[in-house]
Amino acid sequence: MKIKSLIASALLAGVCVPAVHAALPDSVYMFSYARADGSGLRLAWSADSCNWNDINDAEVFLSSDFGPWGGKEFSKRMYSPKLTQSAYDGLWHCTWFVSPSDSTVAHTQSDDLLLWSPQTYHASAAEMPANFTPTPKPVNAAVFKIGNSIQKGYVQKVPYQLIVRLNRYADHRRYRKGLNAETMAQDSYKYASLKPFKAGLKVFPDSAKGISDKLIGIFFEDINYGADGGLYAELVQNRDFEYNQADRKNWTHSYAWTVSDGSDGVLEIDTVMPLHANNRHYAVLRGNAVKNNGYDGIPVKKGAKYRFSLYGRAPEGNVQLEVSLVGGNGLVVASEKIKVSSKNWKKVTATLMPSADADSAELFITPAAGRTLHVDMVSLFPHATFKGRENGLRADLAEILAGLKPKFVRFPGGCVAHGNGVDNIYDWKGSIGELYERKPLSNLWGYHQTRGLGYHEYFLFCEDLGAEPLPVLAAGVPCQNSSVPSAHSHNLVTTNGQQCGVPMEQMPQYIQDVLDLIEYANGDARTSRWGRVRAKAGHPEPFNMKYIGIGNEDLISPAFVERFTMICNAVSEKYPDIKIVGTSGPFYEGSDYTYGWQLADSMHIPLVDEHYYVAPGWMVNNQDFYDNYDRDKPHVYLGEYAAHLPGRQSNVETALTEALYLLSVERNADVVEMTSYAPLLAKEGHTQWRPDLIYFNNTKVKPTVDYYVQKLFGNNSGEVYIASKLSAGNLPATAMKRQGASVVFNKETDTYIVKIANLLPVATSLALDLGNIPVNLSEAEVTVLSGNPSDTGVSPQTKVVGIADGNVELLPYSFTVIRLKKLYYVCLTVRRASESSTTARASFFESFGAVAFAERVKPVRQCYHEIACQRVIFYIVDIVCRYCATDIAALVKQVENFYCQSKRFRF
């Protein structure tokens, strides 16, 4: 029989026929190159060096991470890459120029062309270590036509199996990318035939484990005007006259201030006699009034009190001035007169009480005509801050954060913590003390940090929230995307990226600053220097800090590793009880992730901070991400994450996807100790990043649907995780991934909490099987968050219902939380000293109504409890009455009243 006939017969019979190949080559040519735009290393292969085939559809295998994001010629660019393989150990080495007009070169290496080592950068090829350029296998410069364009690069012979493996890897990546790109917009046809169905959730009470009690927290970073103009309640913008072009190109020291006499006069700024060395600029008023328009206007409320203050000096003697708030309609809503009489800097204050609401008022300062007045630190604060603190926080924003019930607060960043260049690293000491003493900083997100919300205020905020403080400090290197020169910058390498880190001769002092922070937080106010500084600031009691983060999304470069190791060793030696949180880059894979974890593991760092912003489909398809993490290695802090749709909107789809993923995180909360969504806050009209958890303007706070998911998890946490399994008959596996569940027990409230996510477009009738868990099904508190995937304005709805039959209806596209109070077994058998057990038991039943009570008792187990009570002895033996916690007190009271005149009975 002919071969074709055999194959045809086999196909008809349903037999799998292996592919028939011609003889495969042992080796082929591989060409490595980068396009003229510098976008990264690409590979192609050919059997004859004439006909070239792209590998991975010409997608890049390696990108440059040097320099800032943006349009500069060295911004993440790769020029003239040379890929070689060591003749000694087979490692692949890639070097390239980071700029077409500079000698700076980059290097990385790999054993498989897939996972690359962290990149290093050198002022010239001559400065690279010798082991970065080992003797290579034969490689030649070449020019080939790849597709429709001519490319310059390097060609070498490689085993054909390498090409096969690279292509298989590329196929897998494409497949995963396709899965992760799926959105709910495709559901109308993807699940067109899906009908409402029945499912079951079986709980296994005997399979329980302890989990973190700090799973849900918040990460605060001053991005999107989150601090100044946001959470920090100061209403005057540029109160210190320290805005400058380093903050933003068109900003000057008089930004947000205007001479208000109708002229185009420029506010005079001087530095001759500053209020403080850290606050050198001040305004000079020569009889002219000035006004400040705040952050998009100054919002004030009728009858509310506002605390006004300024530091002033009158070089020519007493100066009377009027301070007023003027609404958008020109109406003066508040006004007070004050006097500056000192020739030295002195603080003067007033209280303003508006006579009308004004959403966008302006603050006017009008000195007496003909008099010179120097002013600085002009401030206006509402009296009604969060918890009533002076220099406090905007109440409505802080309260909505408190509503999350966060177990910890990570601060002050993020990227803000390690700064744009070494000189911009957030120094905590510059953020404490009197406000006029604090050192303002440029914010790498493109504006100004007054640092009125400094480390002391962050600690107070944590205390007010009942949350653990988690400060993050730079690991001796700035952001790997830095572009602002530092004092030691002298070439491209020391001006951009990590800038080779804090100079080594300065590291002892840098490390001491880290140790001093721990002392500031925890030191004794009587015996430690920084404890006394904290006490002087009004808080003699320690803040009891337990965690400290070292580094943020860092390139795990030699400069980082050296400094990180020095800092962590110093902290562990002096403060062994402090939990250090390491870093693993900004992605869930890649070199920084891999090498960051390896470093943390080798140093026994307690926690590693992971960050990833991913498509909703990634979260759906990676619910097993933490299932196989080694519980004996460092634990996880998922410090920054969010679901990102195309267009970066926040809606029901992103929220439910995050809920589904958090269920899997909660399942793994024995290794994932902490999580925090990012970013947290965004002021409308001033966003540098989307999406964000909470949007706001001067008068309104606008939580997203994602916020409510965080709130539902934060308010429904537990310390014990109980295993469960969802089942839905013949539901396809792709659909099963769209549902998830978690069951936890909260010890503080004696509540079992069931969370269920349904990301399908149809309802599900869920049969809840709790096994032998004793709960009150007649009064279940059920909270449901649901809506169409594109909805943005939905919020959870809560009601108390009976689910005695265990059936729960899951709405389409919903997240459901069920709170069930634990039931107690009350075991009572009563016997008077002179009565038989039978008589006493009958008397006991009589007191409650024999028939009704007898129906509610069941013999379950034997236990003993004896209480002497005058003439009566109670023996708790064999009768079990199931009662809610709220009913136990009533039951005991009735027993007391019936038997005990002395009222000494206690349950």
GROMACS .gro file of C-alpha atoms in nm, residues 34-339:
model
  306
   34ALA     CA    1   1.911   4.601   1.631
   35ARG     CA    2   1.704   4.830   1.418
   36ALA     CA    3   1.801   5.191   1.366
   37ASP     CA    4   1.553   5.306   1.633
   38GLY     CA    5   1.755   5.125   1.900
   39SER     CA    6   1.455   4.929   2.019
   40GLY     CA    7   1.641   4.611   2.114
   41LEU     CA    8   1.818   4.290   2.013
   42ARG     CA    9   1.649   4.079   1.745
   43LEU     CA   10   1.744   3.743   1.601
   44ALA     CA   11   1.702   3.572   1.264
   45TRP     CA   12   1.824   3.238   1.130
   46SER     CA   13   1.910   3.083   0.799
   47ALA     CA   14   2.027   2.746   0.672
   48ASP     CA   15   2.226   2.901   0.388
   49SER     CA   16   2.297   3.258   0.510
   50CYS     CA   17   2.086   3.390   0.223
   51ASN     CA   18   1.722   3.327   0.310
   52TRP     CA   19   1.653   3.460   0.657
   53ASN     CA   20   1.369   3.376   0.894
   54ASP     CA   21   1.270   3.588   1.191
   55ILE     CA   22   1.282   3.428   1.533
   56ASN     CA   23   0.994   3.527   1.758
   57ASP     CA   24   0.834   3.725   1.474
   58ALA     CA   25   1.118   3.976   1.502
   59GLU     CA   26   1.019   4.061   1.860
   60VAL     CA   27   1.309   4.171   2.080
   61PHE     CA   28   1.495   3.923   2.297
   62LEU     CA   29   1.674   4.193   2.495
   63SER     CA   30   1.610   4.564   2.556
   64SER     CA   31   1.833   4.828   2.704
   65ASP     CA   32   1.733   4.955   3.048
   66PHE     CA   33   1.971   5.250   3.055
   67GLY     CA   34   1.855   5.604   3.115
   68PRO     CA   35   1.516   5.765   3.161
   69TRP     CA   36   1.196   5.702   2.975
   70GLY     CA   37   1.137   5.965   2.711
   71GLY     CA   38   1.266   6.098   2.385
   72LYS     CA   39   1.640   6.123   2.448
   73GLU     CA   40   1.869   5.930   2.218
   74PHE     CA   41   1.989   5.721   2.512
   75SER     CA   42   1.646   5.659   2.664
   76LYS     CA   43   1.628   5.278   2.680
   77ARG     CA   44   1.807   5.253   2.345
   78MET     CA   45   2.042   4.986   2.209
   79TYR     CA   46   2.289   5.064   1.930
   80SER     CA   47   2.524   4.825   1.750
   81PRO     CA   48   2.472   4.525   1.977
   82LYS     CA   49   2.731   4.250   1.954
   83LEU     CA   50   2.616   3.905   2.059
   84THR     CA   51   2.890   3.651   2.124
   85GLN     CA   52   2.919   3.311   2.287
   86SER     CA   53   3.211   3.236   2.512
   87ALA     CA   54   3.439   2.962   2.377
   88TYR     CA   55   3.522   2.875   2.738
   89ASP     CA   56   3.188   2.819   2.913
   90GLY     CA   57   2.923   2.876   2.643
   91LEU     CA   58   2.772   3.182   2.812
   92TRP     CA   59   2.621   3.439   2.580
   93HIS     CA   60   2.744   3.796   2.617
   94CYS     CA   61   2.583   4.103   2.465
   95THR     CA   62   2.740   4.447   2.458
   96TRP     CA   63   2.604   4.761   2.299
   97PHE     CA   64   2.632   5.137   2.294
   98VAL     CA   65   2.361   5.321   2.487
   99SER     CA   66   2.390   5.628   2.264
  100PRO     CA   67   2.496   5.676   1.902
  101SER     CA   68   2.710   5.972   2.004
  102ASP     CA   69   2.879   5.846   2.321
  103SER     CA   70   3.127   5.576   2.414
  104THR     CA   71   2.916   5.441   2.701
  105VAL     CA   72   2.864   5.068   2.666
  106ALA     CA   73   2.632   4.819   2.833
  107HIS     CA   74   2.678   4.451   2.907
  108THR     CA   75   2.468   4.153   3.008
  109GLN     CA   76   2.503   3.777   2.984
  110SER     CA   77   2.282   3.470   2.960
  111ASP     CA   78   2.313   3.095   2.936
  112ASP     CA   79   2.002   3.053   2.719
  113LEU     CA   80   1.935   3.388   2.542
  114LEU     CA   81   1.613   3.414   2.745
  115LEU     CA   82   1.701   3.512   3.101
  116TRP     CA   83   1.966   3.783   3.108
  117SER     CA   84   2.173   3.904   3.399
  118PRO     CA   85   2.115   4.258   3.531
  119GLN     CA   86   2.273   4.506   3.294
  120THR     CA   87   2.588   4.700   3.378
  121TYR     CA   88   2.701   5.025   3.219
  122HIS     CA   89   3.053   5.154   3.160
  123ALA     CA   90   3.196   5.482   3.036
  124SER     CA   91   3.386   5.294   2.765
  125ALA     CA   92   3.465   4.942   2.652
  126ALA     CA   93   3.807   4.973   2.813
  127GLU     CA   94   3.644   5.002   3.156
  128MET     CA   95   3.452   4.676   3.127
  129PRO     CA   96   3.586   4.382   3.331
  130ALA     CA   97   3.779   4.129   3.125
  131ASN     CA   98   3.531   3.850   3.198
  132PHE     CA   99   3.261   4.054   3.020
  133THR     CA  100   3.442   4.006   2.689
  134PRO     CA  101   3.580   3.650   2.692
  135THR     CA  102   3.725   3.485   2.386
  136PRO     CA  103   3.421   3.415   2.170
  137LYS     CA  104   3.330   3.140   1.934
  138PRO     CA  105   3.364   3.255   1.571
  139VAL     CA  106   3.142   3.554   1.495
  140ASN     CA  107   3.153   3.802   1.209
  141ALA     CA  108   3.009   4.142   1.135
  142ALA     CA  109   2.757   4.118   0.851
  143VAL     CA  110   2.485   4.298   0.659
  144PHE     CA  111   2.172   4.111   0.553
  145LYS     CA  112   1.827   4.188   0.424
  146ILE     CA  113   1.578   4.090   0.691
  147GLY     CA  114   1.226   4.122   0.565
  148ASN     CA  115   1.216   4.443   0.364
  149SER     CA  116   1.504   4.623   0.531
  150ILE     CA  117   1.882   4.603   0.539
  151GLN     CA  118   2.024   4.538   0.885
  152LYS     CA  119   2.376   4.548   1.027
  153GLY     CA  120   2.473   4.296   1.288
  154TYR     CA  121   2.671   3.984   1.366
  155VAL     CA  122   2.641   3.631   1.229
  156GLN     CA  123   2.756   3.303   1.380
  157LYS     CA  124   2.683   2.932   1.351
  158VAL     CA  125   2.469   2.773   1.619
  159PRO     CA  126   2.306   2.433   1.672
  160TYR     CA  127   1.976   2.408   1.492
  161GLN     CA  128   1.818   2.283   1.814
  162LEU     CA  129   1.885   2.626   1.967
  163ILE     CA  130   1.665   2.780   1.696
  164VAL     CA  131   1.396   2.519   1.759
  165ARG     CA  132   1.402   2.595   2.132
  166LEU     CA  133   1.388   2.971   2.079
  167ASN     CA  134   1.096   2.936   1.841
  168ARG     CA  135   0.912   2.708   2.084
  169TYR     CA  136   0.969   2.963   2.356
  170ALA     CA  137   0.837   3.235   2.126
  171ASP     CA  138   0.530   3.024   2.043
  172HIS     CA  139   0.462   2.974   2.413
  173ARG     CA  140   0.499   3.347   2.480
  174ARG     CA  141   0.256   3.428   2.202
  175TYR     CA  142   0.008   3.176   2.339
  176ARG     CA  143   0.031   3.320   2.689
  177LYS     CA  144   0.011   3.671   2.555
  178GLY     CA  145  -0.308   3.580   2.371
  179LEU     CA  146  -0.461   3.435   2.688
  180ASN     CA  147  -0.367   3.736   2.892
  181ALA     CA  148  -0.510   3.974   2.632
  182GLU     CA  149  -0.860   3.833   2.675
  183THR     CA  150  -1.112   4.080   2.815
  184MET     CA  151  -1.479   4.072   2.903
  185ALA     CA  152  -1.554   4.262   2.584
  186GLN     CA  153  -1.525   3.923   2.413
  187ASP     CA  154  -1.776   3.753   2.642
  188SER     CA  155  -2.080   3.815   2.422
  189TYR     CA  156  -1.956   3.562   2.168
  190LYS     CA  157  -1.714   3.362   2.383
  191TYR     CA  158  -1.994   3.262   2.621
  192ALA     CA  159  -2.289   3.308   2.388
  193SER     CA  160  -2.422   2.958   2.461
  194LEU     CA  161  -2.359   2.965   2.836
  195LYS     CA  162  -2.677   2.950   3.046
  196PRO     CA  163  -2.725   3.003   3.421
  197PHE     CA  164  -2.597   2.694   3.598
  198LYS     CA  165  -2.566   2.527   3.935
  199ALA     CA  166  -2.238   2.501   4.121
  200GLY     CA  167  -2.119   2.386   4.460
  201LEU     CA  168  -1.871   2.515   4.713
  202LYS     CA  169  -1.758   2.242   4.951
  203VAL     CA  170  -1.564   2.355   5.256
  204PHE     CA  171  -1.317   2.127   5.433
  205PRO     CA  172  -1.303   2.238   5.799
  206ASP     CA  173  -1.032   1.988   5.885
  207SER     CA  174  -0.800   2.141   5.627
  208ALA     CA  175  -0.721   2.482   5.772
  209LYS     CA  176  -0.405   2.686   5.809
  210GLY     CA  177  -0.295   3.008   5.969
  211ILE     CA  178  -0.254   3.303   5.733
  212SER     CA  179  -0.125   3.658   5.758
  213ASP     CA  180  -0.331   3.903   5.959
  214LYS     CA  181  -0.179   4.191   5.760
  215LEU     CA  182  -0.281   4.090   5.410
  216ILE     CA  183  -0.451   4.416   5.305
  217GLY     CA  184  -0.274   4.749   5.346
  218ILE     CA  185  -0.216   5.070   5.158
  219PHE     CA  186   0.079   5.211   4.971
  220PHE     CA  187   0.097   5.588   4.979
  221GLU     CA  188   0.317   5.774   4.733
  222ASP     CA  189   0.312   6.143   4.649
  223ILE     CA  190   0.210   6.089   4.287
  224ASN     CA  191  -0.086   6.255   4.112
  225TYR     CA  192  -0.078   6.533   4.376
  226GLY     CA  193  -0.148   6.270   4.637
  227ALA     CA  194   0.022   6.463   4.921
  228ASP     CA  195   0.056   6.837   4.855
  229GLY     CA  196  -0.279   6.946   4.717
  230GLY     CA  197  -0.428   6.614   4.826
  231LEU     CA  198  -0.407   6.419   5.152
  232TYR     CA  199  -0.197   6.689   5.319
  233ALA     CA  200  -0.457   6.947   5.420
  234GLU     CA  201  -0.251   7.261   5.347
  235LEU     CA  202  -0.460   7.492   5.124
  236VAL     CA  203  -0.189   7.739   5.016
  237GLN     CA  204   0.022   7.634   4.720
  238ASN     CA  205   0.391   7.726   4.722
  239ARG     CA  206   0.362   7.847   5.079
  240ASP     CA  207   0.740   7.850   5.117
  241PHE     CA  208   0.825   8.023   4.785
  242GLU     CA  209   1.056   7.733   4.706
  243TYR     CA  210   0.895   7.620   4.379
  244ASN     CA  211   1.156   7.628   4.102
  245GLN     CA  212   1.241   7.504   3.756
  246ALA     CA  213   1.379   7.180   3.896
  247ASP     CA  214   1.020   7.098   3.992
  248ARG     CA  215   0.877   7.196   3.655
  249LYS     CA  216   1.035   7.388   3.370
  250ASN     CA  217   0.804   7.693   3.381
  251TRP     CA  218   0.778   7.721   3.759
  252THR     CA  219   0.938   8.006   3.952
  253HIS     CA  220   0.961   8.095   4.320
  254SER     CA  221   0.647   8.305   4.288
  255TYR     CA  222   0.434   8.033   4.125
  256ALA     CA  223   0.068   8.038   4.243
  257TRP     CA  224   0.117   8.392   4.378
  258THR     CA  225   0.000   8.707   4.202
  259VAL     CA  226   0.038   9.076   4.278
  260SER     CA  227  -0.326   9.171   4.320
  261ASP     CA  228  -0.330   9.543   4.249
  262GLY     CA  229  -0.441   9.490   3.891
  263SER     CA  230  -0.093   9.543   3.748
  264ASP     CA  231   0.128   9.286   3.585
  265GLY     CA  232   0.384   9.329   3.858
  266VAL     CA  233   0.603   9.034   3.950
  267LEU     CA  234   0.617   8.930   4.312
  268GLU     CA  235   0.956   9.022   4.455
  269ILE     CA  236   1.153   8.726   4.595
  270ASP     CA  237   1.465   8.761   4.810
  271THR     CA  238   1.720   8.535   4.984
  272VAL     CA  239   1.926   8.787   5.185
  273MET     CA  240   1.786   8.705   5.531
  274PRO     CA  241   1.618   8.365   5.502
  275LEU     CA  242   1.394   8.211   5.762
  276HIS     CA  243   1.609   7.896   5.750
  277ALA     CA  244   1.894   7.756   5.542
  278ASN     CA  245   1.657   7.491   5.404
  279ASN     CA  246   1.401   7.756   5.315
  280ARG     CA  247   1.598   8.039   5.159
  281HIS     CA  248   1.336   8.222   4.952
  282TYR     CA  249   1.078   8.464   5.086
  283ALA     CA  250   0.846   8.729   4.944
  284VAL     CA  251   0.896   9.103   4.982
  285LEU     CA  252   0.577   9.309   4.990
  286ARG     CA  253   0.620   9.684   4.953
  287GLY     CA  254   0.267   9.790   5.030
  288ASN     CA  255   0.129   9.575   4.749
  289ALA     CA  256  -0.133   9.309   4.809
  290VAL     CA  257  -0.075   8.953   4.690
  291LYS     CA  258  -0.304   8.660   4.643
  292ASN     CA  259  -0.267   8.283   4.630
  293ASN     CA  260  -0.505   8.062   4.435
  294GLY     CA  261  -0.421   7.741   4.619
  295TYR     CA  262  -0.439   7.410   4.438
  296ASP     CA  263  -0.703   7.481   4.172
  297GLY     CA  264  -0.863   7.725   4.413
  298ILE     CA  265  -0.914   7.716   4.789
  299PRO     CA  266  -1.230   7.535   4.903
  300VAL     CA  267  -1.389   7.671   5.222
  301LYS     CA  268  -1.713   7.597   5.407
  302LYS     CA  269  -1.949   7.837   5.578
  303GLY     CA  270  -1.896   7.843   5.954
  304ALA     CA  271  -1.589   7.620   5.947
  305LYS     CA  272  -1.269   7.741   6.112
  306TYR     CA  273  -0.944   7.783   5.922
  307ARG     CA  274  -0.607   7.832   6.085
  308PHE     CA  275  -0.402   8.101   5.907
  309SER     CA  276  -0.036   8.161   5.982
  310LEU     CA  277   0.272   8.319   5.831
  311TYR     CA  278   0.624   8.400   5.931
  312GLY     CA  279   0.687   8.770   5.891
  313ARG     CA  280   0.945   9.033   5.961
  314ALA     CA  281   0.902   9.410   5.940
  315PRO     CA  282   1.243   9.566   5.866
  316GLU     CA  283   1.099   9.919   5.896
  317GLY     CA  284   0.880   9.859   6.202
  318ASN     CA  285   0.520   9.757   6.265
  319VAL     CA  286   0.309   9.651   5.967
  320GLN     CA  287  -0.066   9.603   5.981
  321LEU     CA  288  -0.207   9.363   5.726
  322GLU     CA  289  -0.542   9.220   5.633
  323VAL     CA  290  -0.586   8.855   5.551
  324SER     CA  291  -0.899   8.766   5.356
  325LEU     CA  292  -1.065   8.489   5.161
  326VAL     CA  293  -1.242   8.599   4.846
  327GLY     CA  294  -1.484   8.373   4.660
  328GLY     CA  295  -1.498   8.327   4.286
  329ASN     CA  296  -1.771   8.589   4.262
  330GLY     CA  297  -1.549   8.852   4.426
  331LEU     CA  298  -1.732   8.829   4.759
  332VAL     CA  299  -1.514   8.850   5.069
  333VAL     CA  300  -1.621   8.550   5.278
  334ALA     CA  301  -1.371   8.593   5.563
  335SER     CA  302  -1.131   8.858   5.680
  336GLU     CA  303  -0.903   8.925   5.978
  337LYS     CA  304  -0.640   9.186   6.064
  338ILE     CA  305  -0.304   9.096   6.213
  339LYS     CA  306   0.017   9.282   6.290
   0.00000   0.00000   0.00000
